[in-house]
Amino acid sequence: MSHGSLDRLALDDDARRRLRFLVTALGLTSVTRVNRLLDGSRGETSAEHSWHLALAAVVLGAGTADGVDLAHVVAMLLVHDLVEIDAGDVPIYDAHARAAAAEGEERAAARLFGLLPPEEAEEQLALWREFEAAESPEARFARALDRLQPILVHWAGDGAAWIERGITEAQERELVAVVEEHWAPLAPLASALVDDAARRGLLS
Amino acid sequence: MSHGSLDRLALDDDARRRLRFLVTALGLTSVTRVNRLLDGSRGETSAEHSWHLALAAVVLGAGTADGVDLAHVVAMLLVHDLVEIDAGDVPIYDAHARAAAAEGEERAAARLFGLLPPEEAEEQLALWREFEAAESPEARFARALDRLQPILVHWAGDGAAWIERGITEAQERELVAVVEEHWAPLAPLASALVDDAARRGLLS
């Protein structure tokens, strides 16, 4: 058995580029986050997180994001974490590490999206940069969801990963503030989850 | 520590319904498929599969699905496997089991989408039924992707799961035929992957 190479496939360059991007993207199923799965068996992967976020955009957008192009939000969320394939996941609690990671993520984005046919590489890179800049309404809503979703996952797992890492109520209140800053209508949801977690003693 | 209940959260019924749906949807991270991850460590989850399919719709749709509403395809793919939370995953090789599973999946869809506010429950249920019916161009393209993606994942993993289960070339050719039937422009991709797999002896 020899190792597979897309170069040997009877396809044109365009199709080969698209498949190479999709095969490479599968690497996001090996990037594990701090959040635990509901069944506690392992950490959530960034691929699973991306799916759940895209679903959350549809479900929460209907209630809280009138006038926002939700399809555009979903497109952004599907690719927002791909850079982690090269650069790894940086926990949201570590502001210093997040700043240091920015350069590596920019290189990763250039390499990964650069696998696509040139025009689409530009489009996807622009989507990723839009998310990172968090300026357009779509990117602000997406960013708020990206901070709310881990709170929901931790809460749903009875705070196992919060307790394990000694996460404090103040740290979660900071995340609620980020949600509030980016998309205020989502803040009450984040607040209600943190209030309940604090009441149940799941946060230090 | 007490177990979490959304009923105790200081939120209105609408927000509570949306969060309940999203927490329940996390169950898709515990549904494991036959496909192995690239690193071989475990089976791909249906949540990861759903994410990768949505990404594939964007990336392959640009080349092969002119005139198709890709945002609608993505919306369909994000929820197409949710019924597996209640009904489990049925391997695509087992036609008899798939027919028998249909009734359970209909019940699962009613329960899961029924967690949402009524109007959106109807919308999401309609999306799921559209995918199952495979009649609209969007659903046909989505269905073709749903058959192509496992071929790509198996191929990328050097056929480990094919070999383990003794999957034959004829079985994979049947899947290529399903791709061809639903969305012919994707068939050459599926064919090229199966040709290469057969040449490398990854299929019985």
Coordinates of C-alpha atoms in Angstrom, one line a residue, chain A residues 10-102:
Chain A
A10 CA -7.1 12.0 -13.1
L11 CA -8.4 15.5 -12.4
D12 CA -7.7 19.0 -13.6
D13 CA -5.7 21.4 -11.5
D14 CA -8.8 23.3 -10.3
A15 CA -10.5 20.1 -8.9
R16 CA -7.3 18.9 -7.4
R17 CA -6.8 22.2 -5.6
R18 CA -10.3 22.0 -4.1
L19 CA -9.8 18.5 -3.0
R20 CA -6.4 19.3 -1.5
F21 CA -8.0 22.1 0.5
L22 CA -10.8 19.8 1.8
V23 CA -8.3 17.0 2.7
T24 CA -6.1 19.5 4.5
A25 CA -9.2 21.0 6.3
L26 CA -9.8 17.6 7.9
G27 CA -6.9 18.4 10.1
L28 CA -9.3 20.6 12.2
T29 CA -10.8 17.3 13.5
S30 CA -7.4 16.8 15.3
V31 CA -7.3 20.2 17.0
T32 CA -8.8 19.7 20.5
R33 CA -10.2 22.5 22.6
V34 CA -10.5 23.0 26.4
N35 CA -14.3 22.5 26.3
R36 CA -15.4 18.9 27.1
L37 CA -18.0 17.0 25.1
L38 CA -21.4 16.5 26.8
D39 CA -20.5 12.9 27.5
G40 CA -17.2 14.1 29.1
S41 CA -15.2 11.6 27.0
R42 CA -12.8 14.1 25.4
G43 CA -12.3 17.7 24.4
E44 CA -14.5 19.2 21.7
T45 CA -12.6 19.5 18.4
S46 CA -12.4 22.8 16.5
A47 CA -14.3 21.1 13.7
E48 CA -17.2 20.3 16.0
H49 CA -17.0 23.8 17.5
S50 CA -17.2 25.3 14.0
W51 CA -20.3 23.3 13.2
H52 CA -22.0 24.1 16.4
L53 CA -21.2 27.8 15.9
A54 CA -22.6 27.8 12.4
L55 CA -25.8 26.2 13.7
A56 CA -25.9 28.7 16.6
A57 CA -25.7 31.5 14.0
V58 CA -28.8 30.2 12.3
V59 CA -30.8 29.5 15.5
L60 CA -29.8 32.6 17.6
G61 CA -29.6 34.9 14.6
A62 CA -33.3 34.5 13.9
G63 CA -34.0 36.0 17.3
T64 CA -31.3 38.5 17.8
A65 CA -29.7 39.6 14.5
D66 CA -32.3 41.2 12.3
G67 CA -30.8 42.7 9.1
V68 CA -27.6 40.7 9.5
D69 CA -26.7 38.4 6.5
L70 CA -26.7 35.1 8.4
A71 CA -25.4 33.1 5.4
H72 CA -22.4 35.4 5.4
V73 CA -21.9 34.8 9.1
V74 CA -22.2 31.0 8.6
A75 CA -19.6 31.2 5.7
M76 CA -17.2 33.0 8.1
L77 CA -17.7 30.6 10.9
L78 CA -17.1 27.6 8.8
V79 CA -13.5 28.8 8.1
H80 CA -12.7 31.0 11.1
D81 CA -10.7 28.3 12.9
L82 CA -8.9 26.7 10.0
V83 CA -5.7 28.5 10.9
E84 CA -5.5 26.3 14.0
I85 CA -4.5 23.4 11.7
D86 CA -1.1 25.0 11.5
A87 CA -1.1 27.4 14.5
G88 CA -3.0 25.4 17.2
D89 CA -5.9 26.5 19.4
V90 CA -5.2 29.3 21.9
P91 CA -7.6 29.3 24.9
I92 CA -9.7 32.5 25.1
Y93 CA -8.6 33.1 28.6
D94 CA -5.0 33.8 27.6
A95 CA -4.9 37.3 26.1
H96 CA -1.0 37.4 25.9
A97 CA -0.8 34.1 24.0
R98 CA -3.6 35.2 21.7
A99 CA -1.6 38.3 20.7
A100 CA 1.6 36.3 20.2
A101 CA -0.3 33.8 18.0
A102 CA -1.5 36.4 15.5

